[in-house]
């Protein structure tokens, strides 16, 4: 069970990859990402990844990543920006 939960809202654009969240919660063990917008949200662990080779979720969908604070998760939208809610668990 989590002892600490941090929630962050990130505006993700189409022009490049954005860190989800901008600064990781120290000691985190899990990240949940919810796409609150209407446009697809793509994921990568590299800020130079090719968009069409990445996994994506649609609006009102979420994805869970069991990653620690030393791994950066990036998000990028296509066809317009999207609002993302990132919840980190420690």
PDB file of C-alpha atoms in Angstrom:
ATOM      1  CA  UNK A   1       0.000   0.000   0.000  1.00  0.00           C
ATOM      2  CA  UNK A   2       1.103   3.545  -0.667  1.00  0.00           C
ATOM      3  CA  UNK A   3       2.269   5.844   2.119  1.00  0.00           C
ATOM      4  CA  UNK A   4       2.394   8.943  -0.090  1.00  0.00           C
ATOM      5  CA  UNK A   5       0.354   9.932  -3.145  1.00  0.00           C
ATOM      6  CA  UNK A   6       1.123  12.937  -5.348  1.00  0.00           C
ATOM      7  CA  UNK A   7      -1.154  14.178  -8.125  1.00  0.00           C
ATOM      8  CA  UNK A   8       0.014  16.526 -10.884  1.00  0.00           C
ATOM      9  CA  UNK A   9      -1.761  18.038 -13.890  1.00  0.00           C
ATOM     10  CA  UNK A  10       0.387  18.317 -17.034  1.00  0.00           C
ATOM     11  CA  UNK A  11      -0.610  20.044 -20.265  1.00  0.00           C
ATOM     12  CA  UNK A  12       0.855  17.913 -23.057  1.00  0.00           C
ATOM     13  CA  UNK A  13       1.351  19.461 -26.492  1.00  0.00           C
ATOM     14  CA  UNK A  14       1.977  18.140 -29.991  1.00  0.00           C
ATOM     15  CA  UNK A  15       5.338  19.868 -30.488  1.00  0.00           C
ATOM     16  CA  UNK A  16       7.500  17.535 -28.418  1.00  0.00           C
ATOM     17  CA  UNK A  17       7.727  15.095 -25.540  1.00  0.00           C
ATOM     18  CA  UNK A  18       6.787  16.286 -22.028  1.00  0.00           C
ATOM     19  CA  UNK A  19       7.955  14.607 -18.812  1.00  0.00           C
ATOM     20  CA  UNK A  20       5.086  13.030 -16.849  1.00  0.00           C
ATOM     21  CA  UNK A  21       5.348  14.585 -14.279  1.00  0.00           C
ATOM     22  CA  UNK A  22       7.917  17.361 -14.689  1.00  0.00           C
ATOM     23  CA  UNK A  23       9.653  16.312 -11.440  1.00  0.00           C
ATOM     24  CA  UNK A  24       9.313  12.752 -10.120  1.00  0.00           C
ATOM     25  CA  UNK A  25       8.197  12.029  -6.559  1.00  0.00           C
ATOM     26  CA  UNK A  26      11.242  10.790  -4.603  1.00  0.00           C
ATOM     27  CA  UNK A  27      10.984   7.083  -3.873  1.00  0.00           C
ATOM     28  CA  UNK A  28       7.948   6.435  -6.048  1.00  0.00           C
ATOM     29  CA  UNK A  29       7.069   2.889  -7.106  1.00  0.00           C
ATOM     30  CA  UNK A  30       4.093   3.381  -9.420  1.00  0.00           C
ATOM     31  CA  UNK A  31       2.753   6.008 -11.831  1.00  0.00           C
ATOM     32  CA  UNK A  32      -0.836   6.213 -13.078  1.00  0.00           C
ATOM     33  CA  UNK A  33      -1.520   8.443 -16.093  1.00  0.00           C
ATOM     34  CA  UNK A  34      -5.069   9.536 -16.977  1.00  0.00           C
ATOM     35  CA  UNK A  35      -5.799  11.238 -20.314  1.00  0.00           C
ATOM     36  CA  UNK A  36      -8.433  13.841 -19.449  1.00  0.00           C
ATOM     37  CA  UNK A  37      -8.443  15.332 -22.961  1.00  0.00           C
ATOM     38  CA  UNK A  38      -9.949  14.200 -26.254  1.00  0.00           C
ATOM     39  CA  UNK A  39      -6.732  13.628 -28.227  1.00  0.00           C
ATOM     40  CA  UNK A  40      -4.567  10.513 -28.116  1.00  0.00           C
ATOM     41  CA  UNK A  41      -1.723  10.480 -25.597  1.00  0.00           C
ATOM     42  CA  UNK A  42       1.458   8.681 -26.638  1.00  0.00           C
ATOM     43  CA  UNK A  43       4.075   7.332 -24.199  1.00  0.00           C
ATOM     44  CA  UNK A  44       7.822   6.855 -24.376  1.00  0.00           C
ATOM     45  CA  UNK A  45      10.829   6.443 -22.107  1.00  0.00           C
ATOM     46  CA  UNK A  46      12.927   8.428 -24.605  1.00  0.00           C
ATOM     47  CA  UNK A  47      12.473  12.113 -25.431  1.00  0.00           C
ATOM     48  CA  UNK A  48      13.678  11.469 -29.000  1.00  0.00           C
ATOM     49  CA  UNK A  49      11.344   8.558 -29.863  1.00  0.00           C
ATOM     50  CA  UNK A  50       9.429   8.404 -33.132  1.00  0.00           C
ATOM     51  CA  UNK A  51       5.754   9.051 -32.392  1.00  0.00           C
ATOM     52  CA  UNK A  52       4.206   6.396 -34.641  1.00  0.00           C
ATOM     53  CA  UNK A  53       6.226   3.648 -32.942  1.00  0.00           C
ATOM     54  CA  UNK A  54       4.816   4.443 -29.483  1.00  0.00           C
ATOM     55  CA  UNK A  55       1.920   3.115 -27.382  1.00  0.00           C
ATOM     56  CA  UNK A  56      -1.100   5.446 -27.035  1.00  0.00           C
ATOM     57  CA  UNK A  57      -4.320   5.768 -25.054  1.00  0.00           C
ATOM     58  CA  UNK A  58      -7.440   7.717 -25.977  1.00  0.00           C
ATOM     59  CA  UNK A  59      -9.373  10.301 -24.017  1.00  0.00           C
ATOM     60  CA  UNK A  60     -10.806   9.183 -20.649  1.00  0.00           C
ATOM     61  CA  UNK A  61      -8.381   6.221 -20.527  1.00  0.00           C
ATOM     62  CA  UNK A  62      -5.543   5.514 -18.115  1.00  0.00           C
ATOM     63  CA  UNK A  63      -2.328   3.507 -18.049  1.00  0.00           C
ATOM     64  CA  UNK A  64      -0.266   2.314 -15.080  1.00  0.00           C
ATOM     65  CA  UNK A  65       3.533   2.155 -15.100  1.00  0.00           C
ATOM     66  CA  UNK A  66       5.396   0.351 -12.276  1.00  0.00           C
ATOM     67  CA  UNK A  67       8.428   2.669 -12.476  1.00  0.00           C
ATOM     68  CA  UNK A  68      10.648   4.259  -9.861  1.00  0.00           C
ATOM     69  CA  UNK A  69      11.818   7.867  -9.681  1.00  0.00           C
ATOM     70  CA  UNK A  70      14.991   7.173 -11.708  1.00  0.00           C
ATOM     71  CA  UNK A  71      12.924   6.484 -14.865  1.00  0.00           C
ATOM     72  CA  UNK A  72      11.420   9.385 -16.827  1.00  0.00           C
ATOM     73  CA  UNK A  73       8.095   8.807 -18.553  1.00  0.00           C
ATOM     74  CA  UNK A  74       7.295  11.116 -21.473  1.00  0.00           C
ATOM     75  CA  UNK A  75       3.969  11.954 -23.069  1.00  0.00           C
ATOM     76  CA  UNK A  76       3.023  13.595 -26.334  1.00  0.00           C
ATOM     77  CA  UNK A  77      -0.291  14.388 -27.968  1.00  0.00           C
ATOM     78  CA  UNK A  78      -1.275  14.320 -31.609  1.00  0.00           C
ATOM     79  CA  UNK A  79      -3.929  16.450 -33.267  1.00  0.00           C
ATOM     80  CA  UNK A  80      -3.998  19.034 -30.469  1.00  0.00           C
ATOM     81  CA  UNK A  81      -2.984  19.272 -26.843  1.00  0.00           C
ATOM     82  CA  UNK A  82      -4.405  17.228 -24.003  1.00  0.00           C
ATOM     83  CA  UNK A  83      -4.631  17.546 -20.231  1.00  0.00           C
ATOM     84  CA  UNK A  84      -3.046  14.679 -18.297  1.00  0.00           C
ATOM     85  CA  UNK A  85      -3.452  13.792 -14.633  1.00  0.00           C
ATOM     86  CA  UNK A  86      -0.408  11.982 -13.274  1.00  0.00           C
ATOM     87  CA  UNK A  87      -0.704  10.188  -9.923  1.00  0.00           C
ATOM     88  CA  UNK A  88       2.483   8.886  -8.284  1.00  0.00           C
ATOM     89  CA  UNK A  89       2.553   6.396  -5.425  1.00  0.00           C
ATOM     90  CA  UNK A  90       5.318   5.892  -2.866  1.00  0.00           C
TER      91      UNK A  90
END
